[in-house]
């Protein structure tokens, strides 16, 4: 069995394409459907077994591509027949390039093309480091595309609505264009075959069989990306696509080599879901050897294996085959599995860091423990999900790929686990500091029968440079405060800094113990800790405290055509532009560097979505704290009140 991943932007016709491919021969296989994520369908073509993963498009679902591609032999990128839509394919071309997986472009809806094929391919080439070679040219009747000419076999096919295309003679008006395009094709392939290069130099015409052989080798090594034409809706060009895949797509042994899956690697998880009354199901592909119910995989036994319908039991999976593992909770996405354990997939298969964060709380308090368990289960099947704890409220914080991803997770919590949750914004972790030095004297005295409490301290509170944290020192002379009590004063100072006058932790300050007094009977660690705490609290109120907000060093990955438009966006969010540069590892992409208040990250997420048509993404890490301006402080306080 060979496995394909069919991917592409939303509304490009992927599902229709998979249905057309599976419908070339009668099939009664029921597909696996994971709502909002993907579907998996098994079918036969020319006496061979195939399976296709149909990955839902959109930026929120890109995290699912890695495991699916790891379980695939080849990818089919479904491309709209519109040059202006090429940028929507940029994220998919990028991951295909990083994965090194053999890929065929299928330019869909060619009958409704708004641009010439050469313009579409040229626009796509911007985002592909490998050369895109056109394998077909369209036949036109006026402005309408009515068929295609195959440049290897030099045969012309006329499209028919819902029926197989018919073989026709190449129209005389097309012969010049066909020869020109075929020459370009042969010259491209000759770069990877010395004998073909010699034939072209000697003006010899390579045989079609020889060209097909080179085409298969080039695809399997991912040396070039061939492009085919058609219309999935009208069933045009589908047979040609499947025949190309049949002759040129590699088998599972090449996938193992590409993935570095050696040393006893047996299987990889491609898709996963949590199904009510059934539990976690993971679609696995056997890479080598055999996977059977009850056999060891990932260090534990496999529960049972079923077909895509979740009901028909399968005794075992041979190399290349796929099946659903049920009651096998130790298997997750994002890993290779040997009999004894698992190994994380390569870096290209890892999801983008979650950038859309929300706090989720159960509507019923009794569901608090159940929610933690449910989120842990979801994290096992959702490669783009992170779960953390909010330091201020203690509630769970979900890091997701976007609002649609979050909505799907909340729906899964409701339908799969019976937990209703509410969501709210994550408030920035604000801090306080002081802007002027203050000296303060405090005496702690308490007498209420029995042993008393006495401690007298003189401290100085000083502002320190950003990033300094907290520093304590003492300048005691003559034993005014015994050495054994000085650590208690420091502990009291730290207690006071946990919450400043504005209600936030205090940072970037130093406390100097300058003088004090003690009592031989009534002084104690507790008394000096209390005195130190109160002395620092009083000093904080007098030292002109200010609120600090976190500033994040943010790196935006963006198609180059949109990079210039980010400058006004970052400026409007009170950010600082550090510059941008070409991404050396991704054709057609820039890396845009900026410093941005953490409170503006949600606005950045939304602005990028609209300004870059959902193609850009960003990572961020804490850089420093910065004093919040009056307008920023008002916004932060409004967010906290809301």
XYZ file of C-alpha atoms in Angstrom:
642
model
C 0.000 0.000 0.000
C 1.150 3.490 -0.810
C -0.054 6.448 1.227
C -0.591 10.023 0.037
C -1.161 13.267 1.903
C -3.398 15.642 -0.047
C -2.923 19.165 1.246
C -3.426 22.761 0.259
C -5.164 25.973 1.302
C -8.829 26.110 2.226
C -11.291 25.939 -0.667
C -8.693 24.550 -3.071
C -10.749 21.395 -3.712
C -8.759 18.799 -1.735
C -11.756 16.737 -0.582
C -13.237 16.687 -4.077
C -9.859 15.603 -5.428
C -9.578 12.697 -2.977
C -13.128 11.608 -3.787
C -12.319 11.731 -7.508
C -9.133 9.694 -7.024
C -10.940 7.074 -4.939
C -13.838 7.032 -7.409
C -11.794 5.995 -10.437
C -12.558 2.403 -9.471
C -15.542 1.208 -7.476
C -14.828 1.452 -3.757
C -16.900 0.530 -0.729
C -14.391 1.566 1.893
C -15.788 3.864 4.565
C -13.390 6.753 5.258
C -12.155 7.792 8.671
C -13.333 11.339 9.362
C -11.808 13.477 12.136
C -13.957 16.612 12.111
C -12.022 19.778 11.442
C -8.707 17.920 11.127
C -8.516 15.341 8.348
C -10.024 12.264 6.764
C -8.349 9.051 5.674
C -9.642 6.952 2.783
C -8.440 3.616 1.414
C -9.056 2.686 -2.228
C -7.709 0.621 -5.101
C -6.321 1.744 -8.410
C -5.136 -0.610 -11.135
C -4.961 -3.574 -8.742
C -2.921 -1.702 -6.159
C -3.872 -0.542 -2.634
C -3.778 3.164 -1.860
C -4.677 5.450 1.034
C -5.083 9.213 1.039
C -5.034 11.631 3.968
C -7.165 14.697 3.224
C -5.776 17.384 5.555
C -8.145 20.268 6.291
C -6.698 23.578 5.075
C -6.095 26.751 7.037
C -3.387 28.103 9.332
C -5.056 26.609 12.423
C -4.539 23.094 11.062
C -0.941 23.246 9.822
C 0.242 21.419 12.945
C -1.446 18.252 11.666
C 0.726 18.142 8.539
C 3.906 16.851 10.172
C 2.620 13.482 11.466
C 0.538 12.928 8.315
C 3.516 13.544 6.013
C 5.694 11.322 8.193
C 3.234 8.494 7.539
C 3.075 9.192 3.769
C 5.063 8.175 0.712
C 4.232 11.303 -1.292
C 2.280 14.541 -1.122
C -0.202 16.002 -3.580
C -0.445 19.766 -3.216
C -3.805 20.931 -4.515
C -3.308 24.415 -5.960
C -5.968 26.925 -7.075
C -5.664 27.916 -10.738
C -5.009 31.518 -9.721
C -1.567 33.123 -9.589
C -2.680 35.497 -6.831
C -3.532 32.507 -4.617
C 0.013 31.136 -4.855
C 0.999 32.821 -1.602
C -1.693 30.781 0.176
C 0.285 27.692 -0.805
C 3.531 29.102 0.652
C 3.171 27.432 4.107
C 2.491 24.065 2.452
C 5.392 24.345 0.018
C 7.618 25.294 2.942
C 6.849 22.189 4.979
C 7.073 19.970 1.880
C 10.535 21.391 1.196
C 11.602 20.877 4.807
C 10.261 17.318 4.835
C 11.946 16.415 1.546
C 8.898 14.344 0.625
C 8.154 13.607 -3.056
C 5.421 15.994 -4.186
C 3.205 16.532 -7.219
C 1.401 19.828 -7.723
C -2.139 19.475 -9.010
C -3.396 22.771 -10.447
C -7.104 22.350 -9.793
C -10.113 23.950 -11.495
C -8.038 24.565 -14.586
C -11.283 25.008 -16.551
C -11.933 28.169 -14.518
C -8.357 29.474 -14.491
C -8.028 33.224 -14.088
C -4.354 33.274 -15.156
C -2.193 31.428 -17.630
C -0.566 28.257 -16.340
C 2.914 29.721 -16.799
C 1.943 32.626 -14.522
C 0.572 30.245 -11.875
C 3.724 28.111 -11.910
C 5.943 31.203 -11.795
C 4.059 32.524 -8.760
C 4.376 29.156 -6.993
C 8.080 28.929 -7.851
C 8.700 31.930 -5.584
C 8.069 29.713 -2.548
C 9.743 26.534 -3.757
C 13.519 26.027 -3.701
C 13.187 23.053 -6.057
C 12.378 23.669 -9.692
C 8.700 23.248 -10.579
C 8.455 21.508 -13.939
C 5.247 21.639 -15.955
C 4.284 18.156 -17.156
C 1.193 19.232 -19.110
C 0.068 22.261 -21.066
C -3.614 23.186 -21.456
C -5.617 22.815 -24.645
C -7.743 25.884 -25.220
C -10.825 26.688 -27.211
C -10.737 30.461 -27.125
C -10.482 31.377 -23.452
C -11.721 27.980 -22.261
C -9.452 25.110 -21.226
C -10.898 21.987 -22.870
C -8.063 19.498 -22.386
C -4.366 18.996 -21.822
C -1.284 17.788 -23.676
C 1.055 15.415 -21.843
C 4.605 16.601 -22.491
C 6.278 13.212 -21.996
C 4.014 10.997 -24.099
C 3.101 13.904 -26.428
C -0.535 12.908 -26.359
C -3.498 15.276 -26.226
C -6.568 14.557 -24.116
C -9.926 16.273 -24.416
C -11.901 16.769 -21.209
C -15.501 15.601 -20.787
C -17.902 16.413 -17.965
C -17.798 13.604 -15.400
C -16.335 11.134 -17.915
C -12.861 9.944 -18.866
C -10.970 12.188 -21.261
C -10.566 11.064 -24.868
C -7.373 10.871 -26.864
C -7.172 13.339 -29.761
C -4.566 14.634 -32.171
C -2.552 17.599 -30.984
C -4.101 20.595 -32.761
C -1.778 22.234 -35.253
C -2.114 25.531 -33.407
C -0.745 23.844 -30.262
C 2.225 22.039 -31.763
C 4.671 24.925 -31.484
C 3.747 25.584 -27.852
C 3.922 21.858 -27.057
C 7.407 21.537 -28.549
C 8.646 24.563 -26.667
C 7.249 23.285 -23.340
C 8.586 19.770 -23.933
C 12.060 21.126 -24.618
C 11.967 22.962 -21.290
C 10.836 19.760 -19.574
C 13.596 17.647 -21.105
C 16.270 20.209 -20.303
C 15.111 20.248 -16.687
C 15.249 16.446 -16.430
C 18.604 16.313 -18.224
C 20.185 18.076 -15.251
C 19.670 14.811 -13.356
C 20.542 12.297 -16.082
C 23.809 12.322 -18.037
C 22.594 10.066 -20.866
C 19.595 12.309 -21.542
C 21.879 15.338 -21.477
C 24.108 13.731 -24.104
C 21.101 12.965 -26.298
C 19.920 16.570 -26.128
C 23.391 17.873 -26.951
C 23.438 15.588 -30.001
C 19.908 16.733 -30.974
C 18.476 13.268 -30.371
C 14.913 12.880 -29.154
C 14.732 10.824 -25.913
C 12.177 8.023 -25.896
C 9.089 8.512 -23.731
C 9.977 5.433 -21.643
C 13.374 6.918 -20.855
C 11.814 10.220 -19.812
C 9.285 8.457 -17.577
C 12.124 6.582 -15.894
C 14.008 9.792 -15.186
C 10.776 11.452 -13.999
C 10.197 8.641 -11.492
C 13.750 8.858 -10.162
C 13.619 12.656 -9.883
C 10.301 12.567 -8.005
C 11.415 9.854 -5.595
C 14.538 11.836 -4.708
C 12.530 15.071 -4.491
C 14.875 16.719 -6.992
C 12.057 18.576 -8.733
C 8.332 19.161 -8.297
C 6.163 18.162 -11.292
C 2.907 20.038 -11.958
C -0.203 18.470 -13.505
C -3.508 20.042 -14.538
C -7.151 19.135 -14.108
C -10.487 19.708 -12.442
C -11.456 17.427 -9.560
C -15.066 18.596 -9.675
C -15.475 17.541 -13.325
C -13.209 14.461 -12.952
C -10.712 15.851 -15.463
C -7.023 14.975 -15.227
C -7.527 12.579 -12.303
C -6.514 9.403 -14.136
C -3.321 11.090 -15.383
C -2.519 12.148 -11.806
C -3.052 8.657 -10.398
C -1.010 7.043 -13.177
C 1.846 9.448 -12.461
C 1.662 8.534 -8.772
C 1.452 4.825 -9.578
C 4.589 4.864 -11.740
C 6.614 7.472 -9.882
C 5.656 7.658 -6.184
C 8.010 5.564 -4.027
C 7.064 2.780 -1.635
C 7.340 2.615 2.141
C 11.033 1.655 2.059
C 11.894 5.080 0.595
C 9.811 6.779 3.300
C 11.816 4.904 5.946
C 15.060 6.097 4.383
C 13.816 9.671 4.089
C 12.748 9.719 7.735
C 15.894 8.059 8.993
C 13.612 5.349 10.383
C 16.214 2.715 11.090
C 17.189 0.625 14.063
C 13.996 -1.331 14.527
C 11.461 1.423 13.859
C 8.180 -0.333 13.238
C 5.400 2.275 12.953
C 4.457 5.950 13.024
C 1.230 7.665 14.062
C -0.336 9.767 11.295
C -3.694 10.894 12.698
C -5.441 10.605 16.066
C -8.762 11.335 17.738
C -10.647 10.824 20.980
C -13.997 9.178 20.313
C -16.792 9.030 22.886
C -17.347 5.494 24.211
C -14.257 4.319 22.316
C -11.436 6.418 23.740
C -8.246 7.411 21.993
C -7.704 6.034 18.501
C -4.434 6.503 16.621
C -4.049 5.798 12.916
C -0.677 4.094 12.580
C 1.285 3.077 9.542
C 3.525 0.056 9.721
C 6.934 1.029 8.321
C 8.757 -2.246 8.708
C 8.031 -5.740 9.928
C 4.551 -6.291 11.289
C 2.192 -4.709 13.826
C -0.460 -6.981 15.310
C -2.940 -6.911 18.168
C -1.235 -7.916 21.376
C 2.266 -7.383 19.995
C 4.674 -4.921 21.650
C 4.850 -1.417 20.194
C 6.190 1.639 21.966
C 7.062 -0.400 25.050
C 3.559 -1.768 25.651
C 1.142 -4.101 23.910
C -1.187 -3.005 21.120
C -4.823 -3.347 22.183
C -6.633 -4.009 18.935
C -6.415 -2.864 15.316
C -9.419 -1.962 13.169
C -10.088 -0.706 9.666
C -11.021 2.941 9.002
C -14.618 2.277 10.117
C -13.458 1.548 13.655
C -15.320 -1.780 13.678
C -13.756 -4.296 11.301
C -10.940 -6.055 13.152
C -7.560 -6.395 11.437
C -5.252 -9.164 12.613
C -2.044 -7.385 11.648
C -0.517 -4.617 9.549
C 2.254 -5.407 7.089
C 4.863 -2.860 5.998
C 3.120 0.062 4.284
C -0.379 -0.675 5.614
C -2.459 1.578 7.864
C -4.988 0.841 10.583
C -6.583 2.271 13.721
C -5.213 1.224 17.086
C -7.881 1.076 19.802
C -7.353 0.680 23.551
C -3.702 1.527 23.051
C -3.454 4.713 25.096
C 0.349 4.852 25.182
C 0.559 5.645 21.444
C 0.504 9.328 20.468
C 1.119 11.521 17.448
C 4.530 12.947 16.687
C 6.642 9.845 17.311
C 8.238 6.848 15.633
C 7.679 3.620 17.485
C 9.883 0.600 17.924
C 8.808 -2.430 19.878
C 10.463 -0.984 22.991
C 9.773 2.763 22.872
C 9.239 5.920 20.872
C 11.377 8.603 19.227
C 10.281 12.152 18.476
C 9.739 12.943 14.792
C 12.264 15.218 13.003
C 12.125 18.972 13.479
C 10.241 19.611 10.230
C 7.332 17.525 11.555
C 7.023 19.567 14.750
C 4.210 22.160 14.965
C 4.641 25.888 15.139
C 4.788 27.209 18.708
C 1.221 27.943 19.886
C 0.654 31.700 19.731
C -3.068 31.993 20.525
C -3.487 31.575 24.294
C -6.627 31.476 26.419
C -7.501 30.533 29.994
C -10.147 27.815 30.247
C -12.163 27.132 33.381
C -14.894 24.525 33.920
C -18.405 25.851 34.353
C -18.877 23.361 37.196
C -16.197 23.350 39.889
C -16.558 19.592 40.289
C -15.127 19.209 36.762
C -11.769 20.764 37.709
C -9.966 17.433 38.091
C -11.712 15.964 35.031
C -10.640 18.975 32.957
C -6.960 18.412 33.790
C -7.253 14.773 32.719
C -9.121 15.686 29.526
C -6.550 18.321 28.538
C -3.760 15.816 29.032
C -5.563 13.393 26.717
C -6.075 16.111 24.105
C -2.413 17.046 24.216
C -1.573 13.462 23.221
C -3.531 13.769 19.955
C -3.122 17.490 19.201
C 0.443 18.288 18.060
C -0.225 22.044 18.046
C -1.565 22.272 21.618
C 0.240 23.316 24.795
C -1.211 23.276 28.303
C 0.248 25.474 31.042
C -0.881 26.946 34.345
C -1.631 30.640 34.706
C 0.635 32.017 37.425
C -1.957 34.514 38.591
C -5.177 32.476 38.654
C -3.837 28.926 38.698
C -6.230 27.941 35.886
C -5.240 26.050 32.749
C -3.891 28.063 29.817
C -4.347 26.536 26.373
C -1.824 27.510 23.729
C -3.395 26.839 20.324
C -2.763 27.500 16.644
C -5.652 29.964 16.384
C -9.303 30.649 17.267
C -10.626 27.838 15.053
C -8.280 25.382 16.727
C -9.436 26.604 20.153
C -13.084 26.300 19.130
C -12.505 22.725 17.981
C -10.811 21.829 21.265
C -13.649 23.298 23.318
C -16.121 21.346 21.205
C -14.087 18.188 21.823
C -14.145 18.840 25.570
C -17.925 19.173 25.449
C -18.756 16.281 23.138
C -15.936 13.875 23.928
C -15.537 14.419 27.658
C -18.795 16.064 28.745
C -17.034 19.125 30.192
C -18.434 22.616 29.588
C -15.763 25.307 29.843
C -15.501 29.072 29.704
C -12.583 30.940 28.154
C -10.931 34.241 29.026
C -7.877 36.250 28.034
C -4.494 35.583 29.594
C -3.465 38.695 31.506
C 0.148 39.840 31.151
C 2.459 39.142 34.083
C 3.041 42.738 35.184
C 5.759 43.796 37.618
C 6.566 46.886 39.683
C 9.761 48.743 40.427
C 10.782 52.021 42.055
C 12.267 55.135 40.532
C 13.973 56.875 43.476
C 15.987 55.718 46.486
C 14.281 55.888 49.868
C 15.653 55.398 53.386
C 13.164 54.120 55.936
C 13.312 53.289 59.633
C 10.904 50.817 61.202
C 10.648 49.521 64.746
C 8.622 46.431 65.472
C 7.595 46.178 69.124
C 4.915 43.991 70.630
C 4.258 43.177 74.291
C 1.145 41.254 75.275
C 2.216 38.998 78.092
C 4.972 36.464 77.987
C 7.912 36.914 75.638
C 7.787 40.148 73.646
C 8.861 41.005 70.109
C 11.430 43.651 69.295
C 13.347 44.531 66.164
C 14.578 47.853 64.845
C 15.912 48.297 61.306
C 17.048 51.104 59.055
C 16.941 50.151 55.388
C 17.531 51.883 52.084
C 15.505 50.870 49.013
C 17.216 51.636 45.698
C 16.181 51.247 42.029
C 18.428 48.991 39.964
C 18.938 48.555 36.186
C 16.354 46.554 34.226
C 16.909 42.849 34.510
C 18.821 43.079 37.793
C 16.141 41.359 39.835
C 16.674 41.724 43.594
C 19.844 42.314 45.559
C 20.301 42.502 49.349
C 23.303 43.780 51.250
C 24.094 44.900 54.793
C 26.304 47.638 56.203
C 25.917 46.844 59.890
C 28.701 48.027 62.185
C 29.328 47.271 65.805
C 26.823 44.438 66.021
C 23.769 46.711 66.075
C 21.906 43.833 64.432
C 23.425 40.447 65.318
C 24.663 38.446 62.342
C 22.186 35.635 62.946
C 19.223 38.022 62.452
C 20.397 39.531 59.156
C 19.041 36.626 57.003
C 15.644 37.177 58.651
C 15.674 40.830 57.521
C 16.447 39.703 53.963
C 13.612 37.169 54.112
C 11.231 39.909 55.282
C 12.343 42.148 52.399
C 11.634 39.342 49.936
C 8.191 38.873 51.493
C 7.402 42.562 50.945
C 8.475 42.424 47.304
C 5.974 39.670 46.483
C 3.297 42.353 46.174
C 3.974 46.025 45.663
C 1.602 48.990 46.093
C -0.012 48.199 42.726
C -0.561 44.563 43.595
C 2.252 43.104 41.454
C 5.630 41.550 42.318
C 8.471 44.048 42.633
C 11.718 43.619 40.714
C 14.924 45.475 39.829
C 15.494 46.854 43.321
C 18.101 46.483 46.040
C 17.618 46.660 49.808
C 20.508 47.762 52.053
C 20.314 47.102 55.805
C 22.207 50.109 57.214
C 21.528 50.063 60.939
C 19.254 48.735 63.630
C 18.813 47.707 67.248
C 18.016 44.522 69.049
C 16.913 43.352 72.502
C 18.737 40.598 74.308
C 15.457 38.901 75.339
C 12.680 40.005 72.989
C 14.476 39.945 69.623
C 14.003 36.920 67.355
C 14.139 35.825 63.727
C 10.395 36.377 63.489
C 10.619 39.897 64.874
C 13.384 40.937 62.480
C 11.600 39.313 59.534
C 8.460 41.288 60.398
C 10.459 44.506 60.785
C 12.240 43.997 57.460
C 8.954 43.290 55.688
C 7.196 46.371 57.054
C 10.206 48.620 56.466
C 10.384 47.661 52.789
C 6.607 47.968 52.340
C 6.656 51.503 53.701
C 9.644 52.399 51.528
C 7.955 51.066 48.396
C 5.051 53.464 48.812
C 7.468 56.421 49.060
C 9.856 55.440 46.222
C 7.623 56.448 43.279
C 6.627 52.931 42.180
C 5.841 52.304 38.516
C 4.269 49.416 36.623
C 6.457 47.340 34.308
C 5.144 45.349 31.375
C 6.931 42.402 29.706
C 8.518 43.163 26.350
C 8.879 40.148 24.070
C 11.468 39.589 21.378
C 9.175 38.501 18.563
C 10.230 36.811 15.341
C 7.653 36.871 12.552
C 7.936 34.404 9.651
C 6.235 36.045 6.707
C 6.123 35.683 2.904
C 8.408 38.354 1.484
C 5.628 40.158 -0.391
C 3.974 41.016 2.933
C 7.099 41.950 4.933
C 6.982 45.670 4.186
C 3.391 45.911 5.376
C 4.345 44.757 8.869
C 6.145 47.990 9.777
C 2.982 50.080 10.336
C 1.320 47.120 12.105
C 4.159 46.770 14.610
C 4.317 50.543 15.100
C 0.593 50.730 15.809
C 1.044 48.065 18.502
C 3.708 50.151 20.281
C 6.423 47.782 19.075
C 9.979 48.452 18.008
C 11.077 47.245 14.567
C 14.522 45.615 14.705
C 14.677 44.794 10.980
C 14.025 41.925 8.641
C 16.052 39.617 6.433
C 15.562 36.857 3.891
C 15.062 33.444 5.421
C 17.990 31.363 4.107
C 16.108 28.116 4.726
C 12.761 28.964 3.098
C 12.368 30.351 -0.415
C 10.185 33.455 -0.622
C 10.063 34.009 3.167
C 11.439 36.786 5.383
C 12.170 36.846 9.104
C 10.872 40.057 10.676
C 12.332 40.883 14.117
C 10.631 43.172 16.592
C 10.251 43.998 20.276
C 6.598 44.001 21.291
C 4.648 44.372 24.556
C 3.214 41.010 25.516
C -0.225 42.585 25.874
C -0.191 43.295 22.120
C 0.366 39.711 21.011
C -3.312 38.911 20.526
C -3.652 42.029 18.381
C -0.558 40.984 16.424
C -2.059 37.532 15.834
C -5.251 39.056 14.440
C -3.424 41.688 12.378
C -1.131 39.100 10.790
C -4.116 36.966 9.853
C -5.707 39.741 7.829
C -2.543 41.409 6.491
C -0.883 38.198 5.260
C -3.993 36.148 4.380
C -3.248 33.753 7.228
C 0.223 32.783 6.018
C 2.500 34.458 8.596
C 3.269 33.172 12.077
C 5.469 34.239 14.952
C 7.470 33.048 17.926
C 8.318 35.145 20.961
C 10.421 34.968 24.081
C 10.773 37.293 27.055
C 13.361 40.019 26.528
C 12.985 42.577 29.301
C 10.569 44.614 31.402
C 9.730 48.182 30.439
C 7.809 50.914 32.218
C 4.248 51.110 30.930
C 3.160 54.484 29.602
C -0.042 56.077 30.869
C -2.132 55.005 27.861
C -0.700 51.489 27.979
C -1.341 51.271 31.713
C -4.961 52.290 31.213
C -5.398 49.512 28.654
C -3.768 46.953 30.942
C -5.954 47.948 33.872
C -9.068 47.786 31.680
C -8.097 44.273 30.599
C -7.667 43.179 34.201
C -11.035 44.642 35.171
C -12.738 42.903 32.239
